[in-house]
Amino acid sequence: MGESIFHPSLQLIPFGADLGFSFFLNIFLFIPFGFLCPMISRSYARLSRTVLTGIGLSLIIELSQLFTLYRATDINDIIANGLGAILGCLCYRLLSGFFFQKKYLLSQSPDPLIHFPVILFFLAFFFTFVS
């Protein structure tokens, strides 16, 4: 078609542009991710692991936007998604204290869904190009 496959549109200065409604939407977008990771897999009960996974997923999404038309890669999106993962994980910790007993959260049985967040990485990267 005569189009280049690489279309970089980068914003690498944190909080350099106006933090509008989309910044807060990105936070709310990753709250379910931060909530579901520790809920699905006990290995993501640590806040740092959930947040790093959320930031990694956000980074994959933002880097894949370099290869799509009319999309911009923005550092503010990565920051907002990381904040959303933090809020989601903190909400899980707050609610799990009310609804779950600790013996179920910290049991020694093998975790069958330990690789679920990594699978989400690949699905996000794949569906960026399919959709």
Tab-separated table of N, CA and C in Angstrom:
chain	number	residue	atom	x	y	z
A	1	MET	N	0.806	-1.193	0.000
A	1	MET	CA	0.000	0.000	0.000
A	1	MET	C	0.851	1.260	0.000
A	2	GLY	N	2.141	1.103	0.094
A	2	GLY	CA	3.008	2.263	0.090
A	2	GLY	C	3.158	2.921	1.451
A	3	GLU	N	2.577	2.344	2.491
A	3	GLU	CA	2.661	2.891	3.843
A	3	GLU	C	3.841	2.265	4.574
A	4	SER	N	4.469	3.033	5.417
A	4	SER	CA	5.526	2.522	6.274
A	4	SER	C	4.897	1.781	7.445
A	5	ILE	N	5.553	0.714	7.897
A	5	ILE	CA	5.006	-0.055	9.021
A	5	ILE	C	5.338	0.606	10.354
A	6	PHE	N	6.318	1.464	10.401
A	6	PHE	CA	6.760	2.082	11.639
A	6	PHE	C	6.305	3.538	11.648
A	7	HIS	N	5.454	3.885	12.605
A	7	HIS	CA	4.910	5.239	12.709
A	7	HIS	C	5.113	5.765	14.121
A	8	PRO	N	6.322	6.204	14.450
A	8	PRO	CA	6.552	6.634	15.828
A	8	PRO	C	5.911	7.989	16.130
A	9	SER	N	5.156	8.018	17.184
A	9	SER	CA	4.623	9.248	17.754
A	9	SER	C	4.845	9.129	19.254
A	10	LEU	N	5.917	9.765	19.737
A	10	LEU	CA	6.359	9.558	21.110
A	10	LEU	C	6.150	10.792	21.967
A	11	GLN	N	5.754	10.566	23.202
A	11	GLN	CA	5.720	11.601	24.222
A	11	GLN	C	6.487	11.032	25.411
A	12	LEU	N	7.743	11.412	25.570
A	12	LEU	CA	8.612	10.820	26.580
A	12	LEU	C	8.829	11.705	27.802
A	13	ILE	N	8.217	12.871	27.848
A	13	ILE	CA	8.356	13.760	28.991
A	13	ILE	C	7.175	13.520	29.925
A	14	PRO	N	7.441	13.005	31.132
A	14	PRO	CA	6.332	12.745	32.053
A	14	PRO	C	5.626	14.031	32.457
A	15	PHE	N	4.334	13.971	32.386
A	15	PHE	CA	3.458	15.083	32.756
A	15	PHE	C	3.753	16.344	31.961
A	16	GLY	N	4.342	16.183	30.757
A	16	GLY	CA	4.645	17.324	29.916
A	16	GLY	C	3.411	17.877	29.227
A	17	ALA	N	2.522	17.018	28.855
A	17	ALA	CA	1.286	17.451	28.219
A	17	ALA	C	0.201	17.581	29.285
A	18	ASP	N	-0.907	18.112	28.869
A	18	ASP	CA	-2.040	18.273	29.781
A	18	ASP	C	-2.554	16.907	30.210
A	19	LEU	N	-2.701	16.714	31.514
A	19	LEU	CA	-3.235	15.459	32.030
A	19	LEU	C	-4.759	15.574	32.019
A	20	GLY	N	-5.338	15.110	30.959
A	20	GLY	CA	-6.770	15.224	30.802
A	20	GLY	C	-7.517	14.001	31.285
A	21	PHE	N	-8.675	13.853	30.730
A	21	PHE	CA	-9.577	12.774	31.091
A	21	PHE	C	-8.980	11.407	30.769
A	22	SER	N	-8.185	11.320	29.715
A	22	SER	CA	-7.604	10.033	29.315
A	22	SER	C	-6.622	9.501	30.357
A	23	PHE	N	-5.951	10.379	31.092
A	23	PHE	CA	-5.032	9.941	32.144
A	23	PHE	C	-5.798	9.166	33.212
A	24	PHE	N	-6.939	9.705	33.614
A	24	PHE	CA	-7.740	9.046	34.644
A	24	PHE	C	-8.431	7.795	34.109
A	25	LEU	N	-8.753	7.785	32.821
A	25	LEU	CA	-9.308	6.573	32.219
A	25	LEU	C	-8.283	5.447	32.211
A	26	ASN	N	-7.022	5.779	31.961
A	26	ASN	CA	-5.968	4.763	31.988
A	26	ASN	C	-5.773	4.205	33.395
A	27	ILE	N	-5.945	5.042	34.397
A	27	ILE	CA	-5.867	4.538	35.775
A	27	ILE	C	-6.990	3.537	36.009
A	28	PHE	N	-8.216	3.901	35.647
A	28	PHE	CA	-9.355	3.014	35.864
A	28	PHE	C	-9.282	1.760	35.008
A	29	LEU	N	-8.608	1.834	33.875
A	29	LEU	CA	-8.467	0.680	32.998
A	29	LEU	C	-7.656	-0.439	33.660
A	30	PHE	N	-6.658	-0.088	34.453
A	30	PHE	CA	-5.783	-1.100	35.045
A	30	PHE	C	-6.139	-1.461	36.487
A	31	ILE	N	-7.147	-0.847	37.058
A	31	ILE	CA	-7.582	-1.250	38.398
A	31	ILE	C	-8.057	-2.707	38.392
A	32	PRO	N	-8.860	-3.154	37.419
A	32	PRO	CA	-9.229	-4.578	37.405
A	32	PRO	C	-8.030	-5.507	37.259
A	33	PHE	N	-7.032	-5.101	36.497
A	33	PHE	CA	-5.830	-5.919	36.350
A	33	PHE	C	-5.134	-6.085	37.698
A	34	GLY	N	-4.953	-4.981	38.419
A	34	GLY	CA	-4.309	-5.044	39.717
A	34	GLY	C	-5.118	-5.809	40.747
A	35	PHE	N	-6.437	-5.846	40.572
A	35	PHE	CA	-7.303	-6.585	41.478
A	35	PHE	C	-7.302	-8.072	41.154
A	36	LEU	N	-7.330	-8.412	39.870
A	36	LEU	CA	-7.468	-9.806	39.464
A	36	LEU	C	-6.175	-10.606	39.550
A	37	CYS	N	-5.028	-9.981	39.353
A	37	CYS	CA	-3.768	-10.743	39.417
A	37	CYS	C	-3.584	-11.442	40.763
A	38	PRO	N	-3.679	-10.739	41.899
A	38	PRO	CA	-3.527	-11.468	43.159
A	38	PRO	C	-4.716	-12.367	43.481
A	39	MET	N	-5.860	-12.073	42.904
A	39	MET	CA	-7.033	-12.913	43.144
A	39	MET	C	-6.903	-14.250	42.415
A	40	ILE	N	-6.344	-14.230	41.222
A	40	ILE	CA	-6.229	-15.435	40.413
A	40	ILE	C	-5.009	-16.259	40.807
A	41	SER	N	-3.905	-15.596	41.104
A	41	SER	CA	-2.654	-16.312	41.361
A	41	SER	C	-2.035	-15.827	42.675
A	42	ARG	N	-1.753	-16.755	43.563
A	42	ARG	CA	-1.148	-16.408	44.850
A	42	ARG	C	0.268	-15.848	44.690
A	43	SER	N	0.913	-16.169	43.602
A	43	SER	CA	2.276	-15.664	43.415
A	43	SER	C	2.284	-14.154	43.155
A	44	TYR	N	1.129	-13.573	42.842
A	44	TYR	CA	1.035	-12.133	42.619
A	44	TYR	C	0.422	-11.420	43.818
A	45	ALA	N	0.485	-12.022	44.992
A	45	ALA	CA	-0.032	-11.383	46.203
A	45	ALA	C	0.858	-10.223	46.643
A	46	ARG	N	2.118	-10.245	46.240
A	46	ARG	CA	3.017	-9.134	46.562
A	46	ARG	C	2.701	-7.953	45.655
A	47	LEU	N	2.627	-6.769	46.244
A	47	LEU	CA	2.301	-5.556	45.501
A	47	LEU	C	3.321	-5.284	44.403
A	48	SER	N	4.594	-5.476	44.704
A	48	SER	CA	5.639	-5.162	43.722
A	48	SER	C	5.512	-6.039	42.481
A	49	ARG	N	5.198	-7.304	42.651
A	49	ARG	CA	5.095	-8.197	41.496
A	49	ARG	C	3.892	-7.833	40.617
A	50	THR	N	2.782	-7.500	41.247
A	50	THR	CA	1.586	-7.108	40.488
A	50	THR	C	1.821	-5.800	39.746
A	51	VAL	N	2.447	-4.838	40.404
A	51	VAL	CA	2.683	-3.535	39.780
A	51	VAL	C	3.684	-3.665	38.629
A	52	LEU	N	4.746	-4.429	38.822
A	52	LEU	CA	5.714	-4.617	37.737
A	52	LEU	C	5.087	-5.338	36.550
A	53	THR	N	4.198	-6.272	36.811
A	53	THR	CA	3.501	-6.949	35.727
A	53	THR	C	2.582	-5.974	34.999
A	54	GLY	N	1.891	-5.130	35.733
A	54	GLY	CA	1.027	-4.120	35.117
A	54	GLY	C	1.799	-3.126	34.282
A	55	ILE	N	2.933	-2.681	34.795
A	55	ILE	CA	3.767	-1.751	34.037
A	55	ILE	C	4.346	-2.439	32.799
A	56	GLY	N	4.730	-3.708	32.939
A	56	GLY	CA	5.235	-4.451	31.781
A	56	GLY	C	4.178	-4.623	30.703
A	57	LEU	N	2.958	-4.941	31.115
A	57	LEU	CA	1.864	-5.061	30.147
A	57	LEU	C	1.595	-3.724	29.469
A	58	SER	N	1.602	-2.656	30.242
A	58	SER	CA	1.396	-1.327	29.682
A	58	SER	C	2.517	-0.958	28.711
A	59	LEU	N	3.746	-1.322	29.048
A	59	LEU	CA	4.880	-1.041	28.165
A	59	LEU	C	4.746	-1.787	26.839
A	60	ILE	N	4.307	-3.034	26.901
A	60	ILE	CA	4.099	-3.797	25.662
A	60	ILE	C	3.024	-3.145	24.806
A	61	ILE	N	1.948	-2.712	25.425
A	61	ILE	CA	0.873	-2.046	24.682
A	61	ILE	C	1.384	-0.758	24.046
A	62	GLU	N	2.115	0.035	24.811
A	62	GLU	CA	2.612	1.312	24.287
A	62	GLU	C	3.647	1.109	23.180
A	63	LEU	N	4.528	0.119	23.330
A	63	LEU	CA	5.520	-0.134	22.276
A	63	LEU	C	4.877	-0.692	21.014
A	64	SER	N	3.818	-1.466	21.170
A	64	SER	CA	3.144	-1.979	19.981
A	64	SER	C	2.419	-0.865	19.227
A	65	GLN	N	2.121	0.232	19.904
A	65	GLN	CA	1.476	1.357	19.225
A	65	GLN	C	2.432	2.096	18.299
A	66	LEU	N	3.717	1.827	18.427
A	66	LEU	CA	4.673	2.415	17.485
A	66	LEU	C	4.454	1.888	16.068
A	67	PHE	N	3.856	0.709	15.958
A	67	PHE	CA	3.670	0.072	14.669
A	67	PHE	C	2.240	0.178	14.148
A	68	THR	N	1.451	1.039	14.721
A	68	THR	CA	0.076	1.222	14.264
A	68	THR	C	-0.127	2.666	13.840
A	69	LEU	N	-1.032	2.858	12.916
A	69	LEU	CA	-1.355	4.206	12.458
A	69	LEU	C	-2.200	4.928	13.498
A	70	TYR	N	-1.986	6.212	13.605
A	70	TYR	CA	-2.832	7.102	14.402
A	70	TYR	C	-2.839	6.787	15.889
A	71	ARG	N	-1.794	6.185	16.414
A	71	ARG	CA	-1.669	5.914	17.843
A	71	ARG	C	-0.393	6.582	18.340
A	72	ALA	N	-0.398	6.986	19.597
A	72	ALA	CA	0.764	7.649	20.176
A	72	ALA	C	1.268	6.853	21.376
A	73	THR	N	2.569	6.781	21.517
A	73	THR	CA	3.191	6.155	22.669
A	73	THR	C	3.488	7.250	23.675
A	74	ASP	N	2.915	7.115	24.870
A	74	ASP	CA	2.985	8.179	25.862
A	74	ASP	C	3.437	7.611	27.203
A	75	ILE	N	4.419	8.238	27.811
A	75	ILE	CA	4.915	7.800	29.113
A	75	ILE	C	3.852	7.994	30.183
A	76	ASN	N	2.979	8.976	30.000
A	76	ASN	CA	1.913	9.206	30.971
A	76	ASN	C	0.943	8.025	31.038
A	77	ASP	N	0.748	7.336	29.925
A	77	ASP	CA	-0.113	6.159	29.926
A	77	ASP	C	0.494	5.042	30.772
A	78	ILE	N	1.800	4.871	30.689
A	78	ILE	CA	2.478	3.840	31.478
A	78	ILE	C	2.392	4.176	32.966
A	79	ILE	N	2.585	5.443	33.304
A	79	ILE	CA	2.484	5.872	34.700
A	79	ILE	C	1.063	5.669	35.221
A	80	ALA	N	0.074	6.063	34.420
A	80	ALA	CA	-1.322	5.925	34.836
A	80	ALA	C	-1.708	4.459	34.993
A	81	ASN	N	-1.254	3.611	34.091
A	81	ASN	CA	-1.564	2.186	34.198
A	81	ASN	C	-0.900	1.565	35.422
A	82	GLY	N	0.299	2.002	35.739
A	82	GLY	CA	0.963	1.529	36.958
A	82	GLY	C	0.203	1.960	38.210
A	83	LEU	N	-0.294	3.195	38.216
A	83	LEU	CA	-1.101	3.655	39.349
A	83	LEU	C	-2.389	2.852	39.475
A	84	GLY	N	-2.983	2.518	38.340
A	84	GLY	CA	-4.189	1.694	38.364
A	84	GLY	C	-3.929	0.313	38.919
A	85	ALA	N	-2.779	-0.275	38.559
A	85	ALA	CA	-2.424	-1.594	39.097
A	85	ALA	C	-2.205	-1.520	40.612
A	86	ILE	N	-1.603	-0.430	41.074
A	86	ILE	CA	-1.406	-0.241	42.514
A	86	ILE	C	-2.753	-0.144	43.223
A	87	LEU	N	-3.647	0.689	42.691
A	87	LEU	CA	-4.963	0.854	43.316
A	87	LEU	C	-5.746	-0.452	43.321
A	88	GLY	N	-5.678	-1.199	42.221
A	88	GLY	CA	-6.382	-2.473	42.157
A	88	GLY	C	-5.853	-3.476	43.160
A	89	CYS	N	-4.541	-3.546	43.299
A	89	CYS	CA	-3.943	-4.483	44.253
A	89	CYS	C	-4.276	-4.082	45.682
A	90	LEU	N	-4.270	-2.779	45.972
A	90	LEU	CA	-4.628	-2.316	47.312
A	90	LEU	C	-6.097	-2.585	47.617
A	91	CYS	N	-6.955	-2.433	46.616
A	91	CYS	CA	-8.375	-2.769	46.802
A	91	CYS	C	-8.544	-4.259	47.074
A	92	TYR	N	-7.785	-5.085	46.375
A	92	TYR	CA	-7.847	-6.524	46.625
A	92	TYR	C	-7.424	-6.839	48.055
A	93	ARG	N	-6.335	-6.230	48.488
A	93	ARG	CA	-5.858	-6.487	49.849
A	93	ARG	C	-6.891	-6.060	50.883
A	94	LEU	N	-7.523	-4.924	50.649
A	94	LEU	CA	-8.535	-4.435	51.573
A	94	LEU	C	-9.738	-5.365	51.609
A	95	LEU	N	-10.232	-5.753	50.443
A	95	LEU	CA	-11.416	-6.608	50.385
A	95	LEU	C	-11.113	-8.051	50.773
A	96	SER	N	-9.925	-8.537	50.487
A	96	SER	CA	-9.606	-9.921	50.839
A	96	SER	C	-9.510	-10.087	52.343
A	97	GLY	N	-9.158	-9.041	53.050
A	97	GLY	CA	-9.131	-9.113	54.506
A	97	GLY	C	-10.525	-9.280	55.089
A	98	PHE	N	-11.531	-8.786	54.386
A	98	PHE	CA	-12.905	-8.909	54.858
A	98	PHE	C	-13.545	-10.231	54.462
A	99	PHE	N	-13.236	-10.733	53.269
A	99	PHE	CA	-13.976	-11.861	52.715
A	99	PHE	C	-13.248	-13.195	52.736
A	100	PHE	N	-11.923	-13.193	52.789
A	100	PHE	CA	-11.167	-14.435	52.715
A	100	PHE	C	-10.382	-14.653	53.994
A	101	GLN	N	-10.207	-15.899	54.330
A	101	GLN	CA	-9.354	-16.219	55.467
A	101	GLN	C	-7.924	-16.353	54.970
A	102	LYS	N	-6.978	-15.964	55.788
A	102	LYS	CA	-5.577	-15.969	55.364
A	102	LYS	C	-5.054	-17.358	55.079
A	103	LYS	N	-5.601	-18.400	55.696
A	103	LYS	CA	-5.078	-19.744	55.457
A	103	LYS	C	-5.303	-20.181	54.013
A	104	TYR	N	-6.327	-19.659	53.356
A	104	TYR	CA	-6.571	-20.002	51.958
A	104	TYR	C	-5.649	-19.209	51.026
A	105	LEU	N	-5.321	-17.990	51.408
A	105	LEU	CA	-4.463	-17.178	50.551
A	105	LEU	C	-3.015	-17.648	50.567
A	106	LEU	N	-2.564	-18.185	51.672
A	106	LEU	CA	-1.147	-18.528	51.808
A	106	LEU	C	-0.912	-20.031	51.890
A	107	SER	N	-1.797	-20.818	51.329
A	107	SER	CA	-1.617	-22.267	51.388
A	107	SER	C	-0.425	-22.684	50.523
A	108	GLN	N	0.082	-23.855	50.775
A	108	GLN	CA	1.279	-24.324	50.101
A	108	GLN	C	0.991	-25.152	48.846
A	109	SER	N	-0.253	-25.270	48.443
A	109	SER	CA	-0.555	-26.055	47.250
A	109	SER	C	-0.004	-25.349	46.013
A	110	PRO	N	0.301	-26.107	44.950
A	110	PRO	CA	0.852	-25.489	43.739
A	110	PRO	C	-0.157	-24.530	43.110
A	111	ASP	N	0.362	-23.477	42.534
A	111	ASP	CA	-0.467	-22.427	41.928
A	111	ASP	C	-0.636	-22.727	40.439
A	112	PRO	N	-1.817	-23.172	40.005
A	112	PRO	CA	-1.984	-23.548	38.597
A	112	PRO	C	-2.000	-22.354	37.646
A	113	LEU	N	-2.235	-21.157	38.142
A	113	LEU	CA	-2.339	-19.988	37.270
A	113	LEU	C	-1.155	-19.038	37.419
A	114	ILE	N	-0.005	-19.566	37.714
A	114	ILE	CA	1.162	-18.722	37.940
A	114	ILE	C	1.579	-17.969	36.669
A	115	HIS	N	1.307	-18.520	35.510
A	115	HIS	CA	1.725	-17.896	34.246
A	115	HIS	C	0.613	-17.096	33.581
A	116	PHE	N	-0.511	-16.919	34.248
A	116	PHE	CA	-1.640	-16.206	33.652
A	116	PHE	C	-1.299	-14.762	33.264
A	117	PRO	N	-0.638	-13.952	34.122
A	117	PRO	CA	-0.299	-12.589	33.704
A	117	PRO	C	0.651	-12.541	32.509
A	118	VAL	N	1.551	-13.503	32.392
A	118	VAL	CA	2.457	-13.534	31.235
A	118	VAL	C	1.670	-13.822	29.958
A	119	ILE	N	0.673	-14.677	30.050
A	119	ILE	CA	-0.192	-14.951	28.904
A	119	ILE	C	-0.927	-13.680	28.494
A	120	LEU	N	-1.329	-12.862	29.474
A	120	LEU	CA	-1.978	-11.583	29.166
A	120	LEU	C	-1.059	-10.670	28.369
A	121	PHE	N	0.252	-10.688	28.673
A	121	PHE	CA	1.218	-9.907	27.907
A	121	PHE	C	1.131	-10.240	26.419
A	122	PHE	N	1.223	-11.525	26.133
A	122	PHE	CA	1.243	-11.950	24.742
A	122	PHE	C	-0.093	-11.699	24.047
A	123	LEU	N	-1.177	-11.869	24.757
A	123	LEU	CA	-2.488	-11.588	24.160
A	123	LEU	C	-2.651	-10.103	23.850
A	124	ALA	N	-2.190	-9.242	24.737
A	124	ALA	CA	-2.278	-7.799	24.482
A	124	ALA	C	-1.445	-7.407	23.268
A	125	PHE	N	-0.269	-7.968	23.164
A	125	PHE	CA	0.601	-7.668	22.026
A	125	PHE	C	-0.015	-8.191	20.727
A	126	PHE	N	-0.566	-9.401	20.758
A	126	PHE	CA	-1.150	-10.014	19.574
A	126	PHE	C	-2.384	-9.257	19.109
A	127	PHE	N	-3.279	-8.945	20.029
A	127	PHE	CA	-4.545	-8.310	19.639
A	127	PHE	C	-4.381	-6.857	19.245
A	128	THR	N	-3.254	-6.253	19.534
A	128	THR	CA	-2.994	-4.906	19.040
A	128	THR	C	-2.924	-4.904	17.522
A	129	PHE	N	-2.386	-5.963	16.955
A	129	PHE	CA	-2.226	-6.039	15.510
A	129	PHE	C	-3.424	-6.663	14.817
A	130	VAL	N	-4.197	-7.458	15.532
A	130	VAL	CA	-5.334	-8.126	14.926
A	130	VAL	C	-6.537	-7.190	14.846
A	131	SER	N	-6.728	-6.362	15.865
A	131	SER	CA	-7.914	-5.506	15.892
A	131	SER	C	-7.793	-4.313	14.980
